[in-house]
Amino acid sequence: MAQLFYDSDADLGLLNGKTIAIIGYGSQGHAHALNLKDSDVKVIVGLYNGSRSINKAKADGLEVLSVADASAKADWIMVLLPDEFQKEVYDKEIAPHLSTGKVLGFAHGFNIRFGLIKPPADVDVVMIAPKGPGHTVRWEYQNGQGVPALFAIEQNPSGNARSLAMAYAKGIGGTRAGILETNFREETETDLFGEQAVLCGGLSELIKAGFETLVEAGYQPELAYFECMHEVKLIVDLMVKGGLTAMRDSISNTAEYGDYVSGPRLITADTKAKMKMVLADIQDGTFAKNFVAECEAGKPKMKKMRNRDAQHPIENVGKSLRSMFSWLKHA
Ligand code: NAD
Ligand code: MG
């Protein structure tokens, strides 16, 4: 069983006297910056001229500089930009300021794993990747809790990279929940696979196909929405809390029997073979190559698919139903 590390395993004092530049102030950026600040770590924020986040970061009491100035001033440069913009910003504004002894940090290994960013050998390269959206990372911290995180060391010329990464994880609240060590390759490949095969890709298609099946058979779309979309969260909450067994304890025997006999009719050996193909595309760089090319072209296919799915009937039914759920407005 892999080891989890907690608050007592990490020394926040290692960040004393160091300045951390948080590059990007989006989902992860704002959470890391504010949690570190509340942990008494010196934080500055690096943003591009004209970024809408500048006023937000300033209003949150943070010093905002250009990416280049923040990178020059900081001992630790934490890259929290969208993955597809990291290489360009790194090449132009971060790399020139990476002097010996600095730390370069990430929250996802994509650019390092696929060789888009190639840091010089004399800087530590680390990853601290919270396993949750930035807003949860901030919210849990403010409530005295934390979101579990992965950490990884890619380069360690200082010999201290591991302790430093653990200190950073403590500063954002990760060690309150527990942090797990990995490497850039494993984190990147499992993260991409999870979001493609199960979490985002797999689940979205499963929901749409279920909804369409009911509606095409003549059932009311509102009921199809409840059965195939709304209740997903209720089931997943049970799984997260107690695994498949606890979920099956809570559902009716009818539902449990149907689960065992019909689930395997849908997710077959063929589905698993396809999952292996998805994983192979991730491992050999095919997915990364396609994503980079798509971004360079201005994301034409992505925009088309985004629009197509935004117009799916389940989205229209969902919108009107959700607007009638008084409880959702407070959730
Ligand atoms: P985001 O899209 O929420 O925000 C990125 C911020 O970068 C923007 O708010 C903006 O301030 C800035 N930015 C955007 N375009 C820019 C450009 N061209 N030049 C300079 N700055 C620009 O990003 P995010 O979701 O927080 O992701 C940041 C990193 O964290 C990624 O590596 C991602 O994989 C990783 N990560 C995200 C999550 C998550 O839940 N969102 C979870 C774990 C790891
Ligand atoms: Mg992920």
mmCIF file of C-alpha atoms and ligand atoms in Angstrom:
data_model
loop_
_atom_site.group_PDB
_atom_site.id
_atom_site.type_symbol
_atom_site.label_atom_id
_atom_site.label_comp_id
_atom_site.label_asym_id
_atom_site.label_seq_id
_atom_site.Cartn_x
_atom_site.Cartn_y
_atom_site.Cartn_z
ATOM 1 C CA MET A 1 0.000 0.000 0.000
ATOM 2 C CA ALA A 2 1.447 3.330 -1.075
ATOM 3 C CA GLN A 3 2.222 5.759 1.710
ATOM 4 C CA LEU A 4 0.251 8.924 2.324
ATOM 5 C CA PHE A 5 1.980 11.896 3.948
ATOM 6 C CA TYR A 6 0.333 14.330 6.340
ATOM 7 C CA ASP A 7 0.996 17.684 8.037
ATOM 8 C CA SER A 8 3.567 16.257 10.446
ATOM 9 C CA ASP A 9 5.622 14.867 7.535
ATOM 10 C CA ALA A 10 6.108 18.266 5.897
ATOM 11 C CA ASP A 11 8.040 21.359 7.055
ATOM 12 C CA LEU A 12 6.492 24.648 6.005
ATOM 13 C CA GLY A 13 9.593 26.396 7.394
ATOM 14 C CA LEU A 14 11.470 25.346 4.247
ATOM 15 C CA LEU A 15 9.526 28.059 2.402
ATOM 16 C CA ASN A 16 10.639 30.799 4.850
ATOM 17 C CA GLY A 17 12.332 33.649 3.024
ATOM 18 C CA LYS A 18 11.295 32.267 -0.366
ATOM 19 C CA THR A 19 9.057 34.086 -2.825
ATOM 20 C CA ILE A 20 6.631 31.957 -4.802
ATOM 21 C CA ALA A 21 5.318 33.289 -8.115
ATOM 22 C CA ILE A 22 1.943 31.865 -9.045
ATOM 23 C CA ILE A 23 1.659 32.153 -12.825
ATOM 24 C CA GLY A 24 -2.023 32.302 -13.813
ATOM 25 C CA TYR A 25 -4.933 33.138 -11.528
ATOM 26 C CA GLY A 26 -7.636 30.754 -12.647
ATOM 27 C CA SER A 27 -9.096 27.713 -10.937
ATOM 28 C CA GLN A 28 -5.858 26.376 -9.434
ATOM 29 C CA GLY A 29 -3.910 29.666 -9.430
ATOM 30 C CA HIS A 30 -6.201 31.615 -7.130
ATOM 31 C CA ALA A 31 -6.494 28.700 -4.708
ATOM 32 C CA HIS A 32 -2.741 28.072 -4.457
ATOM 33 C CA ALA A 33 -1.962 31.786 -4.124
ATOM 34 C CA LEU A 34 -4.515 32.468 -1.396
ATOM 35 C CA ASN A 35 -3.878 29.272 0.570
ATOM 36 C CA LEU A 36 -0.115 29.875 0.550
ATOM 37 C CA LYS A 37 -0.640 33.489 1.608
ATOM 38 C CA ASP A 38 -2.829 32.347 4.494
ATOM 39 C CA SER A 39 -0.055 29.880 5.390
ATOM 40 C CA ASP A 40 2.296 32.906 5.724
ATOM 41 C CA VAL A 41 4.253 32.161 2.559
ATOM 42 C CA LYS A 42 5.359 35.140 0.443
ATOM 43 C CA VAL A 43 3.340 34.963 -2.792
ATOM 44 C CA ILE A 44 3.322 37.110 -5.925
ATOM 45 C CA VAL A 45 1.154 36.591 -8.990
ATOM 46 C CA GLY A 46 2.348 36.664 -12.618
ATOM 47 C CA LEU A 47 -0.215 37.560 -15.297
ATOM 48 C CA TYR A 48 -0.148 38.819 -18.852
ATOM 49 C CA ASN A 49 -0.993 42.409 -19.655
ATOM 50 C CA GLY A 50 -4.737 42.808 -20.005
ATOM 51 C CA SER A 51 -5.654 39.652 -18.101
ATOM 52 C CA ARG A 52 -9.053 39.868 -16.493
ATOM 53 C CA SER A 53 -7.567 38.172 -13.440
ATOM 54 C CA ILE A 54 -5.343 41.149 -12.562
ATOM 55 C CA ASN A 55 -8.031 43.069 -10.706
ATOM 56 C CA LYS A 56 -9.242 39.923 -9.014
ATOM 57 C CA ALA A 57 -5.800 39.053 -7.666
ATOM 58 C CA LYS A 58 -5.234 42.634 -6.531
ATOM 59 C CA ALA A 59 -8.604 42.734 -4.814
ATOM 60 C CA ASP A 60 -7.568 39.530 -3.018
ATOM 61 C CA GLY A 61 -4.596 41.455 -1.599
ATOM 62 C CA LEU A 62 -1.877 40.010 -3.832
ATOM 63 C CA GLU A 63 0.980 41.732 -5.636
ATOM 64 C CA VAL A 64 0.581 41.302 -9.403
ATOM 65 C CA LEU A 65 3.468 41.536 -11.877
ATOM 66 C CA SER A 66 4.042 40.535 -15.487
ATOM 67 C CA VAL A 67 4.926 36.861 -15.914
ATOM 68 C CA ALA A 68 8.527 37.814 -16.733
ATOM 69 C CA ASP A 69 8.930 40.140 -13.725
ATOM 70 C CA ALA A 70 7.324 37.648 -11.356
ATOM 71 C CA SER A 71 9.584 34.879 -12.698
ATOM 72 C CA ALA A 72 12.657 37.071 -12.268
ATOM 73 C CA LYS A 73 11.758 37.975 -8.707
ATOM 74 C CA ALA A 74 10.678 34.562 -7.436
ATOM 75 C CA ASP A 75 12.593 31.609 -6.041
ATOM 76 C CA TRP A 76 9.776 29.282 -7.067
ATOM 77 C CA ILE A 77 7.776 29.633 -10.273
ATOM 78 C CA MET A 78 4.520 27.720 -10.187
ATOM 79 C CA VAL A 79 2.993 27.336 -13.648
ATOM 80 C CA LEU A 80 -0.794 27.328 -13.293
ATOM 81 C CA LEU A 81 -1.753 28.320 -16.819
ATOM 82 C CA PRO A 82 -3.971 26.199 -19.063
ATOM 83 C CA ASP A 83 -1.773 23.345 -20.333
ATOM 84 C CA GLU A 84 -1.963 24.463 -23.978
ATOM 85 C CA PHE A 85 -0.536 27.939 -23.226
ATOM 86 C CA GLN A 86 2.267 26.844 -20.941
ATOM 87 C CA LYS A 87 4.948 26.175 -23.551
ATOM 88 C CA GLU A 88 4.711 29.575 -25.218
ATOM 89 C CA VAL A 89 4.611 31.528 -21.956
ATOM 90 C CA TYR A 90 7.431 29.387 -20.566
ATOM 91 C CA ASP A 91 9.699 29.903 -23.590
ATOM 92 C CA LYS A 92 9.157 33.653 -23.777
ATOM 93 C CA GLU A 93 8.739 34.798 -20.203
ATOM 94 C CA ILE A 94 9.804 32.144 -17.724
ATOM 95 C CA ALA A 95 12.841 30.345 -19.161
ATOM 96 C CA PRO A 96 14.996 33.519 -19.364
ATOM 97 C CA HIS A 97 14.625 33.912 -15.588
ATOM 98 C CA LEU A 98 15.327 30.348 -14.495
ATOM 99 C CA SER A 99 18.642 30.759 -12.717
ATOM 100 C CA THR A 100 20.446 28.037 -10.767
ATOM 101 C CA GLY A 101 18.673 26.921 -7.628
ATOM 102 C CA LYS A 102 15.171 28.031 -8.568
ATOM 103 C CA VAL A 103 12.189 25.709 -8.430
ATOM 104 C CA LEU A 104 9.842 25.234 -11.386
ATOM 105 C CA GLY A 105 6.480 23.780 -10.375
ATOM 106 C CA PHE A 106 3.393 22.379 -12.103
ATOM 107 C CA ALA A 107 -0.021 21.045 -11.109
ATOM 108 C CA HIS A 108 -0.184 18.593 -14.020
ATOM 109 C CA GLY A 109 2.658 16.882 -15.866
ATOM 110 C CA PHE A 110 1.490 17.296 -19.471
ATOM 111 C CA ASN A 111 4.143 19.723 -20.750
ATOM 112 C CA ILE A 112 7.050 17.949 -19.067
ATOM 113 C CA ARG A 113 5.880 14.407 -19.865
ATOM 114 C CA PHE A 114 5.447 15.149 -23.566
ATOM 115 C CA GLY A 115 8.667 17.185 -23.831
ATOM 116 C CA LEU A 116 7.031 20.511 -24.700
ATOM 117 C CA ILE A 117 8.838 22.249 -21.841
ATOM 118 C CA LYS A 118 12.488 21.297 -21.323
ATOM 119 C CA PRO A 119 13.810 22.986 -18.173
ATOM 120 C CA PRO A 120 17.535 23.549 -17.654
ATOM 121 C CA ALA A 121 19.301 20.921 -15.513
ATOM 122 C CA ASP A 122 20.118 23.297 -12.647
ATOM 123 C CA VAL A 123 16.541 23.965 -11.493
ATOM 124 C CA ASP A 124 14.366 21.695 -9.381
ATOM 125 C CA VAL A 125 11.248 20.557 -11.242
ATOM 126 C CA VAL A 126 8.319 19.453 -9.102
ATOM 127 C CA MET A 127 4.598 18.846 -9.283
ATOM 128 C CA ILE A 128 1.899 19.382 -6.691
ATOM 129 C CA ALA A 129 -1.411 18.332 -8.185
ATOM 130 C CA PRO A 130 -4.512 18.658 -6.010
ATOM 131 C CA LYS A 131 -7.063 15.981 -6.831
ATOM 132 C CA GLY A 132 -9.915 18.442 -7.048
ATOM 133 C CA PRO A 133 -10.974 21.698 -8.702
ATOM 134 C CA GLY A 134 -9.314 24.899 -7.486
ATOM 135 C CA HIS A 135 -12.441 26.234 -5.879
ATOM 136 C CA THR A 136 -12.661 23.157 -3.691
ATOM 137 C CA VAL A 137 -8.955 23.520 -2.840
ATOM 138 C CA ARG A 138 -9.670 27.039 -1.569
ATOM 139 C CA TRP A 139 -12.970 26.224 0.095
ATOM 140 C CA GLU A 140 -11.641 23.215 2.030
ATOM 141 C CA TYR A 141 -8.602 25.173 3.202
ATOM 142 C CA GLN A 142 -10.795 27.963 4.536
ATOM 143 C CA ASN A 143 -12.784 25.370 6.429
ATOM 144 C CA GLY A 144 -9.657 23.950 8.046
ATOM 145 C CA GLN A 145 -9.604 20.945 5.700
ATOM 146 C CA GLY A 146 -7.671 20.078 2.567
ATOM 147 C CA VAL A 147 -7.953 18.352 -0.787
ATOM 148 C CA PRO A 148 -5.688 15.303 -1.280
ATOM 149 C CA ALA A 149 -2.834 15.919 -3.702
ATOM 150 C CA LEU A 150 -0.217 14.090 -5.716
ATOM 151 C CA PHE A 151 3.384 15.244 -5.683
ATOM 152 C CA ALA A 152 6.282 14.344 -7.935
ATOM 153 C CA ILE A 153 9.901 15.231 -8.533
ATOM 154 C CA GLU A 154 11.261 15.397 -12.087
ATOM 155 C CA GLN A 155 14.602 17.136 -11.397
ATOM 156 C CA ASN A 156 16.364 17.510 -8.082
ATOM 157 C CA PRO A 157 19.718 19.283 -8.463
ATOM 158 C CA SER A 158 19.306 20.965 -5.052
ATOM 159 C CA GLY A 159 18.747 17.658 -3.295
ATOM 160 C CA ASN A 160 15.809 19.326 -1.490
ATOM 161 C CA ALA A 161 13.118 19.133 -4.164
ATOM 162 C CA ARG A 162 11.118 16.443 -2.400
ATOM 163 C CA SER A 163 10.951 18.240 0.969
ATOM 164 C CA LEU A 164 10.179 21.492 -0.821
ATOM 165 C CA ALA A 165 7.315 19.941 -2.781
ATOM 166 C CA MET A 166 5.900 18.478 0.430
ATOM 167 C CA ALA A 167 6.193 21.899 2.121
ATOM 168 C CA TYR A 168 4.266 23.496 -0.750
ATOM 169 C CA ALA A 169 1.621 20.790 -0.513
ATOM 170 C CA LYS A 170 1.298 21.644 3.178
ATOM 171 C CA GLY A 171 0.981 25.340 2.350
ATOM 172 C CA ILE A 172 -2.034 24.746 0.126
ATOM 173 C CA GLY A 173 -3.656 22.380 2.642
ATOM 174 C CA GLY A 174 -2.930 19.125 0.814
ATOM 175 C CA THR A 175 -1.217 17.393 3.748
ATOM 176 C CA ARG A 176 -4.310 17.974 5.889
ATOM 177 C CA ALA A 177 -6.024 15.394 3.687
ATOM 178 C CA GLY A 178 -2.963 13.350 2.675
ATOM 179 C CA ILE A 179 -0.533 13.501 -0.239
ATOM 180 C CA LEU A 180 0.721 10.646 -2.382
ATOM 181 C CA GLU A 181 3.991 10.472 -4.303
ATOM 182 C CA THR A 182 4.045 9.757 -8.023
ATOM 183 C CA ASN A 183 6.118 10.780 -11.042
ATOM 184 C CA PHE A 184 5.329 13.042 -13.984
ATOM 185 C CA ARG A 185 4.760 10.128 -16.357
ATOM 186 C CA GLU A 186 2.337 8.272 -14.108
ATOM 187 C CA GLU A 187 0.389 11.374 -13.069
ATOM 188 C CA THR A 188 0.020 12.614 -16.644
ATOM 189 C CA GLU A 189 -0.977 9.296 -18.187
ATOM 190 C CA THR A 190 -3.434 8.282 -15.459
ATOM 191 C CA ASP A 191 -4.960 11.767 -15.316
ATOM 192 C CA LEU A 192 -5.544 11.853 -19.076
ATOM 193 C CA PHE A 193 -6.874 8.309 -19.125
ATOM 194 C CA GLY A 194 -9.247 8.945 -16.216
ATOM 195 C CA GLU A 195 -10.754 12.037 -17.764
ATOM 196 C CA GLN A 196 -11.070 10.476 -21.219
ATOM 197 C CA ALA A 197 -12.250 6.963 -20.459
ATOM 198 C CA VAL A 198 -14.271 7.357 -17.271
ATOM 199 C CA LEU A 199 -14.822 10.799 -15.805
ATOM 200 C CA CYS A 200 -15.492 13.148 -18.691
ATOM 201 C CA GLY A 201 -15.548 11.216 -21.960
ATOM 202 C CA GLY A 202 -16.973 7.928 -20.742
ATOM 203 C CA LEU A 203 -19.543 9.413 -18.389
ATOM 204 C CA SER A 204 -20.809 12.101 -20.776
ATOM 205 C CA GLU A 205 -21.380 9.586 -23.562
ATOM 206 C CA LEU A 206 -23.005 7.104 -21.173
ATOM 207 C CA ILE A 207 -25.415 9.782 -19.947
ATOM 208 C CA LYS A 208 -26.288 10.984 -23.458
ATOM 209 C CA ALA A 209 -26.841 7.450 -24.775
ATOM 210 C CA GLY A 210 -29.074 6.558 -21.821
ATOM 211 C CA PHE A 211 -31.107 9.746 -22.206
ATOM 212 C CA GLU A 212 -31.513 9.229 -25.969
ATOM 213 C CA THR A 213 -32.565 5.602 -25.493
ATOM 214 C CA LEU A 214 -35.416 6.586 -23.167
ATOM 215 C CA VAL A 215 -36.562 9.592 -25.212
ATOM 216 C CA GLU A 216 -36.463 7.629 -28.502
ATOM 217 C CA ALA A 217 -38.645 4.990 -26.826
ATOM 218 C CA GLY A 218 -41.255 7.685 -26.179
ATOM 219 C CA TYR A 219 -40.645 8.490 -22.503
ATOM 220 C CA GLN A 220 -40.754 12.061 -21.190
ATOM 221 C CA PRO A 221 -37.409 13.848 -21.514
ATOM 222 C CA GLU A 222 -37.810 15.204 -17.982
ATOM 223 C CA LEU A 223 -37.876 11.691 -16.567
ATOM 224 C CA ALA A 224 -35.001 10.649 -18.792
ATOM 225 C CA TYR A 225 -33.021 13.596 -17.442
ATOM 226 C CA PHE A 226 -33.663 12.602 -13.830
ATOM 227 C CA GLU A 227 -32.760 8.972 -14.411
ATOM 228 C CA CYS A 228 -29.711 9.422 -16.583
ATOM 229 C CA MET A 229 -28.157 12.693 -15.402
ATOM 230 C CA HIS A 230 -29.482 14.019 -12.126
ATOM 231 C CA GLU A 231 -29.185 10.811 -10.139
ATOM 232 C CA VAL A 232 -25.597 10.196 -11.255
ATOM 233 C CA LYS A 233 -24.405 12.463 -8.477
ATOM 234 C CA LEU A 234 -26.408 10.667 -5.827
ATOM 235 C CA ILE A 235 -24.903 7.317 -6.816
ATOM 236 C CA VAL A 236 -21.387 8.705 -7.164
ATOM 237 C CA ASP A 237 -21.587 10.329 -3.715
ATOM 238 C CA LEU A 238 -22.320 6.905 -2.248
ATOM 239 C CA MET A 239 -19.406 5.342 -4.145
ATOM 240 C CA VAL A 240 -16.965 8.037 -3.074
ATOM 241 C CA LYS A 241 -17.997 7.611 0.535
ATOM 242 C CA GLY A 242 -17.989 3.830 0.759
ATOM 243 C CA GLY A 243 -17.081 2.239 -2.550
ATOM 244 C CA LEU A 244 -19.248 0.049 -4.753
ATOM 245 C CA THR A 245 -20.320 -2.108 -1.805
ATOM 246 C CA ALA A 246 -21.738 0.802 0.185
ATOM 247 C CA MET A 247 -23.497 2.115 -2.905
ATOM 248 C CA ARG A 248 -25.107 -1.292 -3.424
ATOM 249 C CA ASP A 249 -26.104 -1.411 0.243
ATOM 250 C CA SER A 250 -28.062 1.799 -0.211
ATOM 251 C CA ILE A 251 -29.893 1.030 -3.427
ATOM 252 C CA SER A 252 -32.862 -1.351 -3.626
ATOM 253 C CA ASN A 253 -32.340 -5.054 -4.266
ATOM 254 C CA THR A 254 -34.062 -4.541 -7.593
ATOM 255 C CA ALA A 255 -31.520 -1.897 -8.561
ATOM 256 C CA GLU A 256 -28.649 -4.033 -7.302
ATOM 257 C CA TYR A 257 -29.756 -7.099 -9.293
ATOM 258 C CA GLY A 258 -30.167 -4.972 -12.431
ATOM 259 C CA ASP A 259 -26.733 -3.496 -11.841
ATOM 260 C CA TYR A 260 -25.094 -6.961 -11.885
ATOM 261 C CA VAL A 261 -26.971 -8.359 -14.869
ATOM 262 C CA SER A 262 -27.098 -5.328 -17.168
ATOM 263 C CA GLY A 263 -23.886 -3.413 -16.436
ATOM 264 C CA PRO A 264 -21.665 -6.092 -17.998
ATOM 265 C CA ARG A 265 -23.915 -6.176 -21.115
ATOM 266 C CA LEU A 266 -22.881 -2.565 -21.767
ATOM 267 C CA ILE A 267 -19.300 -2.414 -20.576
ATOM 268 C CA THR A 268 -17.907 -5.483 -22.296
ATOM 269 C CA ALA A 269 -14.499 -6.910 -23.125
ATOM 270 C CA ASP A 270 -14.817 -4.853 -26.289
ATOM 271 C CA THR A 271 -15.214 -1.637 -24.254
ATOM 272 C CA LYS A 272 -12.126 -2.549 -22.269
ATOM 273 C CA ALA A 273 -10.194 -3.221 -25.471
ATOM 274 C CA LYS A 274 -11.154 0.280 -26.618
ATOM 275 C CA MET A 275 -10.005 1.677 -23.282
ATOM 276 C CA LYS A 276 -6.639 0.065 -23.915
ATOM 277 C CA MET A 277 -6.502 1.822 -27.281
ATOM 278 C CA VAL A 278 -7.278 5.149 -25.616
ATOM 279 C CA LEU A 279 -4.490 4.478 -23.111
ATOM 280 C CA ALA A 280 -2.063 3.511 -25.880
ATOM 281 C CA ASP A 281 -2.739 6.815 -27.668
ATOM 282 C CA ILE A 282 -1.955 8.646 -24.438
ATOM 283 C CA GLN A 283 1.213 6.653 -23.749
ATOM 284 C CA ASP A 284 2.730 6.961 -27.213
ATOM 285 C CA GLY A 285 2.032 10.709 -27.430
ATOM 286 C CA THR A 286 -0.644 10.504 -30.152
ATOM 287 C CA PHE A 287 -3.252 12.237 -27.985
ATOM 288 C CA ALA A 288 -0.811 14.991 -26.946
ATOM 289 C CA LYS A 289 0.253 15.552 -30.576
ATOM 290 C CA ASN A 290 -3.365 15.849 -31.713
ATOM 291 C CA PHE A 291 -4.289 18.196 -28.859
ATOM 292 C CA VAL A 292 -1.314 20.467 -29.510
ATOM 293 C CA ALA A 293 -2.117 20.591 -33.254
ATOM 294 C CA GLU A 294 -5.766 21.353 -32.503
ATOM 295 C CA CYS A 295 -4.758 24.209 -30.171
ATOM 296 C CA GLU A 296 -2.314 25.612 -32.715
ATOM 297 C CA ALA A 297 -5.120 25.700 -35.296
ATOM 298 C CA GLY A 298 -7.311 27.709 -32.908
ATOM 299 C CA LYS A 299 -9.339 24.724 -31.618
ATOM 300 C CA PRO A 300 -11.742 24.466 -34.630
ATOM 301 C CA LYS A 301 -12.827 20.866 -33.933
ATOM 302 C CA MET A 302 -13.106 21.467 -30.232
ATOM 303 C CA LYS A 303 -15.372 24.483 -30.735
ATOM 304 C CA LYS A 304 -17.577 22.492 -33.104
ATOM 305 C CA MET A 305 -17.933 19.609 -30.656
ATOM 306 C CA ARG A 306 -18.544 22.010 -27.771
ATOM 307 C CA ASN A 307 -21.387 23.680 -29.708
ATOM 308 C CA ARG A 308 -22.842 20.386 -30.845
ATOM 309 C CA ASP A 309 -23.067 19.025 -27.311
ATOM 310 C CA ALA A 310 -24.335 22.324 -25.878
ATOM 311 C CA GLN A 311 -27.336 21.897 -28.181
ATOM 312 C CA HIS A 312 -28.074 18.314 -27.209
ATOM 313 C CA PRO A 313 -31.709 17.944 -26.003
ATOM 314 C CA ILE A 314 -30.520 16.836 -22.554
ATOM 315 C CA GLU A 315 -29.000 20.295 -22.107
ATOM 316 C CA ASN A 316 -32.281 22.073 -22.859
ATOM 317 C CA VAL A 317 -34.357 19.859 -20.593
ATOM 318 C CA GLY A 318 -31.707 20.140 -17.929
ATOM 319 C CA LYS A 319 -31.625 23.910 -18.052
ATOM 320 C CA SER A 320 -35.353 24.340 -17.550
ATOM 321 C CA LEU A 321 -35.552 21.649 -14.875
ATOM 322 C CA ARG A 322 -32.623 22.992 -12.892
ATOM 323 C CA SER A 323 -34.095 26.489 -12.930
ATOM 324 C CA MET A 324 -37.066 25.041 -11.027
ATOM 325 C CA PHE A 325 -34.963 23.322 -8.350
ATOM 326 C CA SER A 326 -35.014 25.815 -5.512
ATOM 327 C CA TRP A 327 -32.481 23.747 -3.518
ATOM 328 C CA LEU A 328 -29.903 23.838 -6.305
ATOM 329 C CA LYS A 329 -29.628 27.614 -6.060
ATOM 330 C CA HIS A 330 -28.311 27.224 -2.542
ATOM 331 C CA ALA A 331 -26.114 24.187 -3.198
HETATM 332 P P1 NAD B 1 -7.635 28.016 -15.745
HETATM 333 O O1 NAD B 1 -8.062 27.903 -17.158
HETATM 334 O O2 NAD B 1 -8.663 28.004 -14.678
HETATM 335 O O3 NAD B 1 -6.835 29.346 -15.481
HETATM 336 C C1 NAD B 1 -5.630 29.696 -16.014
HETATM 337 C C2 NAD B 1 -5.337 31.165 -15.828
HETATM 338 O O4 NAD B 1 -4.215 31.423 -16.677
HETATM 339 C C3 NAD B 1 -6.394 32.147 -16.312
HETATM 340 O O5 NAD B 1 -7.291 32.503 -15.313
HETATM 341 C C4 NAD B 1 -5.551 33.329 -16.696
HETATM 342 O O6 NAD B 1 -5.250 34.089 -15.530
HETATM 343 C C5 NAD B 1 -4.279 32.717 -17.170
HETATM 344 N N1 NAD B 1 -4.138 32.636 -18.635
HETATM 345 C C6 NAD B 1 -5.015 32.096 -19.514
HETATM 346 N N2 NAD B 1 -4.526 32.182 -20.768
HETATM 347 C C7 NAD B 1 -3.291 32.764 -20.665
HETATM 348 C C8 NAD B 1 -2.289 33.111 -21.602
HETATM 349 N N3 NAD B 1 -2.429 32.871 -22.898
HETATM 350 N N4 NAD B 1 -1.161 33.684 -21.123
HETATM 351 C C9 NAD B 1 -1.009 33.937 -19.819
HETATM 352 N N5 NAD B 1 -1.936 33.623 -18.881
HETATM 353 C C10 NAD B 1 -3.052 33.049 -19.305
HETATM 354 O O7 NAD B 1 -6.541 26.847 -15.508
HETATM 355 P P2 NAD B 1 -6.580 25.697 -14.411
HETATM 356 O O8 NAD B 1 -7.746 24.816 -14.679
HETATM 357 O O9 NAD B 1 -6.396 26.294 -13.059
HETATM 358 O O10 NAD B 1 -5.289 24.861 -14.819
HETATM 359 C C11 NAD B 1 -3.993 25.236 -14.446
HETATM 360 C C12 NAD B 1 -3.138 23.998 -14.305
HETATM 361 O O11 NAD B 1 -3.618 23.215 -13.218
HETATM 362 C C13 NAD B 1 -3.147 23.078 -15.519
HETATM 363 O O12 NAD B 1 -1.871 22.508 -15.647
HETATM 364 C C14 NAD B 1 -4.157 22.023 -15.140
HETATM 365 O O13 NAD B 1 -3.955 20.803 -15.807
HETATM 366 C C15 NAD B 1 -3.867 21.907 -13.658
HETATM 367 N N6 NAD B 1 -4.945 21.333 -12.850
HETATM 368 C C16 NAD B 1 -6.215 21.852 -12.944
HETATM 369 C C17 NAD B 1 -7.218 21.335 -12.141
HETATM 370 C C18 NAD B 1 -8.620 21.909 -12.185
HETATM 371 O O14 NAD B 1 -9.477 21.377 -11.489
HETATM 372 N N7 NAD B 1 -8.934 22.966 -12.909
HETATM 373 C C19 NAD B 1 -6.941 20.284 -11.237
HETATM 374 C C20 NAD B 1 -5.626 19.819 -11.133
HETATM 375 C C21 NAD B 1 -4.649 20.356 -11.952
HETATM 376 MG MG MG B 2 -7.603 15.271 -13.763
#
